[in-house]
CSV table of C-alpha atoms in Angstrom, one decimal:
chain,number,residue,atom,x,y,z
J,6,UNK,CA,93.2,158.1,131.6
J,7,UNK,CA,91.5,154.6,130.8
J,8,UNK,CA,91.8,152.0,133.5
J,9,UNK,CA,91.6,148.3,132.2
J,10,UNK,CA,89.8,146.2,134.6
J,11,UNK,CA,91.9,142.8,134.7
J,12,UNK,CA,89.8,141.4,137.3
J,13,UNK,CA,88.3,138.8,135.3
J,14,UNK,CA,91.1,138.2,132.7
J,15,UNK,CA,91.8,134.5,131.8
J,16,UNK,CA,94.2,132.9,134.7
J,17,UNK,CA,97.7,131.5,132.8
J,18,UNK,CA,97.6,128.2,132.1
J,19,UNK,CA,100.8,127.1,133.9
J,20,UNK,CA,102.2,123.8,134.7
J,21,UNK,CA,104.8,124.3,138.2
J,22,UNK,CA,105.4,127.9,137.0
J,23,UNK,CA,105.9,126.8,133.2
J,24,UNK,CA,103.3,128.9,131.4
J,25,UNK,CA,101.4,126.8,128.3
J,26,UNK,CA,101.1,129.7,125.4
J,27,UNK,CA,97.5,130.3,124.3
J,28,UNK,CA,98.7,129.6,120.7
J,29,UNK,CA,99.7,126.2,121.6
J,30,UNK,CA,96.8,125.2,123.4
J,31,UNK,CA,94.8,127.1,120.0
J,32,UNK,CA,96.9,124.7,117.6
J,33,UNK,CA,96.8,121.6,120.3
J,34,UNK,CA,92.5,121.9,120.0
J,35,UNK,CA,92.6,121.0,116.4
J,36,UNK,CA,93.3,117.6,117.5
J,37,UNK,CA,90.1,117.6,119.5
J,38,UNK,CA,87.5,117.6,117.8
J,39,UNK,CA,84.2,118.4,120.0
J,40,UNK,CA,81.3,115.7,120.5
J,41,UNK,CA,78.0,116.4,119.4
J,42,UNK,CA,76.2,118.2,122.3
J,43,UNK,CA,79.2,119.4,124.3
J,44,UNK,CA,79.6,122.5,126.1
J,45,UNK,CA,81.4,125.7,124.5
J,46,UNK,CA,84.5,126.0,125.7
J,47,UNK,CA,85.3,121.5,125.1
J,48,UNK,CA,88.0,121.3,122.4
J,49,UNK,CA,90.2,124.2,124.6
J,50,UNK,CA,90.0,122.0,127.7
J,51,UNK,CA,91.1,119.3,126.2
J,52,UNK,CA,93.7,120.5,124.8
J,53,UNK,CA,95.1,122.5,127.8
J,54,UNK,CA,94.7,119.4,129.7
J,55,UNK,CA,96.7,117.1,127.3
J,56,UNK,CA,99.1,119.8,127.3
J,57,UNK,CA,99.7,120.2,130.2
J,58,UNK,CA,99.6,116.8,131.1
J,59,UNK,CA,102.7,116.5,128.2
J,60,UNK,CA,104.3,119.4,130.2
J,61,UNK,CA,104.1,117.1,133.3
J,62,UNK,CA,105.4,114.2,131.9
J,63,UNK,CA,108.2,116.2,130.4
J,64,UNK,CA,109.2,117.6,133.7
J,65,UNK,CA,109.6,114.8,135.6
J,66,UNK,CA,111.6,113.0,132.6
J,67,UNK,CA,113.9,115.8,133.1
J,68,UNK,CA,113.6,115.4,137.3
J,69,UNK,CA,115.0,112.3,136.7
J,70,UNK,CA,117.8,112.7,134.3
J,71,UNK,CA,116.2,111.0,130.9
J,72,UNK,CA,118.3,111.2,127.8
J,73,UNK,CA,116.4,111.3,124.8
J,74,UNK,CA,116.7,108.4,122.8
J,75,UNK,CA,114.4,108.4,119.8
J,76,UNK,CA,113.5,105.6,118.4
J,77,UNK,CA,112.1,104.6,114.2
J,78,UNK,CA,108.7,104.0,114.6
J,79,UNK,CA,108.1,103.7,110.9
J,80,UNK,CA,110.4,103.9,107.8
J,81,UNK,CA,111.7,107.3,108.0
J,82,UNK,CA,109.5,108.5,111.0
J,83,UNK,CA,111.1,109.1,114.2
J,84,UNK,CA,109.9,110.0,117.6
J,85,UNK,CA,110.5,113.8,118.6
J,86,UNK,CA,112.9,114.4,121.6
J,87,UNK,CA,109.6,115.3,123.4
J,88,UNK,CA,108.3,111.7,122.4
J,89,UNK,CA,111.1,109.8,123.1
J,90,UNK,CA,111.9,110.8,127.2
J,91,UNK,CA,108.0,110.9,127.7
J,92,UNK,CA,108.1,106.9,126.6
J,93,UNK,CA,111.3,106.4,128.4
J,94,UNK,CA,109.8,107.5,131.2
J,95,UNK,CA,106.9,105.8,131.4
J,96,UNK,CA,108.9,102.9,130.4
J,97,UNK,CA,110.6,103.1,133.3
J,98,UNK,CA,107.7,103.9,136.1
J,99,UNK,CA,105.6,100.9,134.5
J,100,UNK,CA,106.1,97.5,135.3
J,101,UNK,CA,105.8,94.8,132.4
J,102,UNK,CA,102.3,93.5,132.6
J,103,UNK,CA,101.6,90.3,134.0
J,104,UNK,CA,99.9,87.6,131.6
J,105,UNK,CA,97.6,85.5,133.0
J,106,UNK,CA,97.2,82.5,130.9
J,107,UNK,CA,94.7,80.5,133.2
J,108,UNK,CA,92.1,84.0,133.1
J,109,UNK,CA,93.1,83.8,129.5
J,110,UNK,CA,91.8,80.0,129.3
J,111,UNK,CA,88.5,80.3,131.0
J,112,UNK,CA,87.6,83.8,128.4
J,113,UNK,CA,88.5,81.8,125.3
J,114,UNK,CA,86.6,78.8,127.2
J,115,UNK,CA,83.2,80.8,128.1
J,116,UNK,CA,82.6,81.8,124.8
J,117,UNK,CA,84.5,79.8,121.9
J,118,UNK,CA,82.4,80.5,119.4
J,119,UNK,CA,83.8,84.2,119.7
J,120,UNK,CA,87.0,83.3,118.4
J,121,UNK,CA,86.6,82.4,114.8
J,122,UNK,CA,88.4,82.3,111.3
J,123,UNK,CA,87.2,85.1,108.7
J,124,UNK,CA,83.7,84.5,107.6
J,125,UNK,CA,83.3,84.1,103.8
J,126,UNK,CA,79.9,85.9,101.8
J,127,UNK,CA,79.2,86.4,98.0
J,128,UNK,CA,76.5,89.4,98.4
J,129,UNK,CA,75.6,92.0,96.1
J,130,UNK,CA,73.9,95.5,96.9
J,131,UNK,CA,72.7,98.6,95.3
J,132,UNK,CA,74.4,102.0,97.1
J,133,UNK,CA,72.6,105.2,97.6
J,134,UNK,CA,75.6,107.6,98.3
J,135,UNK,CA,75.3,110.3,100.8
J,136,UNK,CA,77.9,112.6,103.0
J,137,UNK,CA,76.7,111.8,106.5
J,138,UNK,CA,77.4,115.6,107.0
J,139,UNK,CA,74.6,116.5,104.6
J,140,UNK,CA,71.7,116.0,106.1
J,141,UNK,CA,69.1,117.2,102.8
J,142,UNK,CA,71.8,114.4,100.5
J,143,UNK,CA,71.1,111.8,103.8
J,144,UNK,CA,66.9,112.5,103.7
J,145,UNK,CA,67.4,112.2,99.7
J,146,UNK,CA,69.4,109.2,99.6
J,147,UNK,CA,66.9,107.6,102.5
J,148,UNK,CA,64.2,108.3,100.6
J,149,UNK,CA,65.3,107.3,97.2
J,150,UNK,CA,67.2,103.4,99.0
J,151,UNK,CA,63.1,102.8,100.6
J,152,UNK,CA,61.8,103.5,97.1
J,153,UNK,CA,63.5,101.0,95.3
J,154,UNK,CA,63.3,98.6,98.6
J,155,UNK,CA,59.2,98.5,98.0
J,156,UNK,CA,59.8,97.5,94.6
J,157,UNK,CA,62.1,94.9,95.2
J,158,UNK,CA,59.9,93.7,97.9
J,159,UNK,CA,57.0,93.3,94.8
J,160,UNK,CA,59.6,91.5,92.4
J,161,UNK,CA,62.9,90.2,94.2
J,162,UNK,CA,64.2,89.5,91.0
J,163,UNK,CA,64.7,92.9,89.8
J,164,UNK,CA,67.7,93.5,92.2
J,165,UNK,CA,70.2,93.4,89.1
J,166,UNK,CA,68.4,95.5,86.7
J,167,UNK,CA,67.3,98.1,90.0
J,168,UNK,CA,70.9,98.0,91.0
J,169,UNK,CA,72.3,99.1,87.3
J,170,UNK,CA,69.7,101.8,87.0
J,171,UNK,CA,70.3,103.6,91.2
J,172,UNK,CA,73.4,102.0,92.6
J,173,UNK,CA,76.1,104.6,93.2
J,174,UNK,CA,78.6,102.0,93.5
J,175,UNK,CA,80.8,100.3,90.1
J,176,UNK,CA,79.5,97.1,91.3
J,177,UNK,CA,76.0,98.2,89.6
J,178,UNK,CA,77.4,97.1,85.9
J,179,UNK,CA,77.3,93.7,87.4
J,180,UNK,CA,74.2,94.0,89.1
J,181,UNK,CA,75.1,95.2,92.5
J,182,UNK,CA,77.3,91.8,92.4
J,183,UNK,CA,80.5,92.4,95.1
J,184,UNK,CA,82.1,88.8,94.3
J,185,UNK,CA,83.5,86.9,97.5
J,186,UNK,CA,83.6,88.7,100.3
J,187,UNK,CA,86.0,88.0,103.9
J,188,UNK,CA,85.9,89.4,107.1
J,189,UNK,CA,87.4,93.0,107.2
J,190,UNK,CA,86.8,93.5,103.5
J,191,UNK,CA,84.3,95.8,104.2
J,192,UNK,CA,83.2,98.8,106.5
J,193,UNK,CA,82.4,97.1,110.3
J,194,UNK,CA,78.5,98.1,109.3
J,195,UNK,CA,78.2,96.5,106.3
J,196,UNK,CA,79.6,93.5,107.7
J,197,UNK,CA,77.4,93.0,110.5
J,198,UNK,CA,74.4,93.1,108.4
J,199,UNK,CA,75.8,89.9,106.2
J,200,UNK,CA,76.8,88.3,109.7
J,201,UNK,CA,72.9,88.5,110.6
J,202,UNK,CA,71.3,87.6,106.9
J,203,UNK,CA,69.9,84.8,106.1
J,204,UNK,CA,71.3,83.4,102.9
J,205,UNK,CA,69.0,84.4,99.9
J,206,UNK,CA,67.4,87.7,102.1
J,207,UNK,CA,67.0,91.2,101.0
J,208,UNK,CA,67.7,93.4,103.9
J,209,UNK,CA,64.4,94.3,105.5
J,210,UNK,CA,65.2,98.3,106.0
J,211,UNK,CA,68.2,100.7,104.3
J,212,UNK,CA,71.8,100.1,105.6
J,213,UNK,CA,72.9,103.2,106.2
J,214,UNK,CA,76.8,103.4,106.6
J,215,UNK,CA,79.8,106.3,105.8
J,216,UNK,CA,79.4,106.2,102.5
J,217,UNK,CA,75.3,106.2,102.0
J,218,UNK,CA,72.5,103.7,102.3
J,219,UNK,CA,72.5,100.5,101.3
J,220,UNK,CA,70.4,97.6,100.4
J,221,UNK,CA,72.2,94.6,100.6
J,222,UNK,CA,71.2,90.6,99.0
J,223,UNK,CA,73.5,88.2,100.8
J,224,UNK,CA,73.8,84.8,98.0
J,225,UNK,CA,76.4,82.8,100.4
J,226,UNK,CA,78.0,82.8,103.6
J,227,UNK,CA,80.5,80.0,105.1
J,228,UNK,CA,81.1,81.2,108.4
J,229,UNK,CA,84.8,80.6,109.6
J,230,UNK,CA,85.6,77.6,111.6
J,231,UNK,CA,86.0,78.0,115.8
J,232,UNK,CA,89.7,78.6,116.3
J,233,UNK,CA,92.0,76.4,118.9
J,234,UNK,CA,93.1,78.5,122.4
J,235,UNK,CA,96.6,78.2,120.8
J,236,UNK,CA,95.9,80.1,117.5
J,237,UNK,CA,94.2,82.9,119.7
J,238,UNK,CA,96.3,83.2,122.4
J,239,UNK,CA,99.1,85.4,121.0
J,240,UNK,CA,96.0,87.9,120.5
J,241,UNK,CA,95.0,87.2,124.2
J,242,UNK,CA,97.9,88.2,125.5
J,243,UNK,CA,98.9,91.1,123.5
J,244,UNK,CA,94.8,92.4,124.6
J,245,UNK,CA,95.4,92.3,128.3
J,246,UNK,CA,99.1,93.3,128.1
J,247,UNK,CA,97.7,96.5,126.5
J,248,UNK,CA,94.6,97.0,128.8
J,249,UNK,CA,96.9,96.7,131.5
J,250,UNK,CA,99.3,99.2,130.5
J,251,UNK,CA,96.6,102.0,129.9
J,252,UNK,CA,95.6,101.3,133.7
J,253,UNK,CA,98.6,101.5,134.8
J,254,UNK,CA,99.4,104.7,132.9
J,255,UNK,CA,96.2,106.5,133.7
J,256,UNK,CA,97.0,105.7,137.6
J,257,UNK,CA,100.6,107.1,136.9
J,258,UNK,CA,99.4,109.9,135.0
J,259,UNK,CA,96.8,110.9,137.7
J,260,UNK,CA,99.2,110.3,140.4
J,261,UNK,CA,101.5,112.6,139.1
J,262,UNK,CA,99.1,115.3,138.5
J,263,UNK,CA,98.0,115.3,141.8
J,264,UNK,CA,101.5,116.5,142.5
J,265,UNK,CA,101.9,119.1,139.7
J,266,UNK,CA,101.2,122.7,140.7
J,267,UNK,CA,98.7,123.7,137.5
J,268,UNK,CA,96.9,127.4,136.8
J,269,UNK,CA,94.4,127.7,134.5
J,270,UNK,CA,92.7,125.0,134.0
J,271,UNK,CA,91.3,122.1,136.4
J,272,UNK,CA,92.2,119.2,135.5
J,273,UNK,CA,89.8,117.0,138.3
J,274,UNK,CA,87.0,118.7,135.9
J,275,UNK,CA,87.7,116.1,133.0
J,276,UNK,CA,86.1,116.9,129.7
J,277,UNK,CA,84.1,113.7,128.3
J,278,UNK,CA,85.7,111.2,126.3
J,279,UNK,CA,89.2,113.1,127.2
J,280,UNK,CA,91.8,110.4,127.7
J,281,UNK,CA,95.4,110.7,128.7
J,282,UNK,CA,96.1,111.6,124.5
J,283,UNK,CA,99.4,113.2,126.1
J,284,UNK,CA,101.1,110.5,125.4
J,285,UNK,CA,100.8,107.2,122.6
J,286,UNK,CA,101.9,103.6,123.7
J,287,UNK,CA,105.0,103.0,120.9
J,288,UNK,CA,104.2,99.8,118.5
């Protein structure tokens, strides 16, 4: 007769006697992907924590007699049943933030010059592609964006003719030209470079970004004009009304776990960068 020895078999995850099924937290940990340099074991505690965070948040939606009322949060995309009471609840255990304009005032006031219209740029630039995930393509590309950097170094002019022959990018039949550029036309990276450029320079080292390397001439730049309190304000206030409402609902959140009965999994024991993903602020 074989005896199985179940002293050191996996506790239940449960959430007040509500079991979590493996095969949900399994499916749940696809949403979580794991950090460089994390510990074995990450994406599963995350996801049995947001889970049973949900499960929580579900039961006391229910303590207190929610109905379900789903509402459109796109054309043709509706909030799940699940969704819907976990908002309403939180709806109602949240107070409305408080906007304070005069705290408002003295940001925009410390620091005008943060609060600008879109810049403008004419730049052109010769793209060495790479998949960041490929680290021999990444060396390659490297290698290949410091080559052709040495030689424009020797003759500037050659950017057009160098960009036709190596660039990655359509832009090379124009040489490397990218035409007017705003703010938010391109990746964040690629941006800051042009914001730091002198007009006329040929960045000094590759640009590496998602999509490759780069090597980047800015022509022009008008930088956007300083924008009055009252155009940013609206921003302002939409900013701290949403930085007040994740404070508020971590503190709910945490308060309420401290009440829940849970198995399984300790949720004091936080994995990094885990944040309360059990539940999504509507709009």
């Amino acid at each position: 007769m074989r005896v199985l020895d179940l002293t050191n078999a996996p506790v239940p995850v449960t959430v007040n006697g509500i079991t979590i099924a493996p095969e949900a937290i399994a499916a749940e940990a696809q949403n979580h992907p794991m950090p460089k340099g994390s510990k074995p074991g990450w994406a599963w505690k995350a996801a049995a924590r947001a889970l049973v965070l949900r499960e929580a948040l579900l039961q006391e939606a229910r303590t207190k007699n929610i109905e379900a009322a789903p509402i459109e949060l796109e054309e043709g995309k509706w909030e799940t049943q699940d969704e819907a009471l976990i908002r309403q609840l939180l709806e109602q255990a949240i107070p409305a933030a408080t906007i304070d304009e005069a705290a408002l005032r003295a940001l925009y006031d410390d620091a005008p010059e943060r609060f600008r219209g879109p810049s403008l740029f004419e730049a052109a630039h010769i793209l060495f592609a790479a998949n960041p995930e490929d680290a021999g393509a990444t060396l390659l590309a490297r290698q290949q964006a410091e080559a052709v950097l040495a030689e424009l170094k020797r003759d500037p002019r050659r950017f057009a003719a160098l960009a036709k022959q190596f660039s990655a990018c359509p832009s090379r039949e124009h040489g490397g030209m990218l035409g007017q550029l705003a703010s938010g036309d391109t990746v964040p990276e690629f941006e800051a470079a042009l914001a730091v450029m002198e007009e006329g320079e040929i960045s000094k080292t590759p640009l590496e970004s998602r999509y490759g390397f780069h090597l980047i001439r800015l022509d022009a730049r008008v930088r956007g004009e300083v924008l009055p309190f009252s155009t940013v304000l609206p921003q302002l206030r939409e900013a701290q009304e949403k930085t007040g409402w994740v404070r508020a609902s971590r503190a709910y959140i945490d308060a309420l776990a401290a009440k829940t009965t849970v198995t399984g999994i300790d949720l004091n024991e936080k994995p990094e960068k885990v944040e309360h993903s059990a539940v999504r602020k509507a709009g």
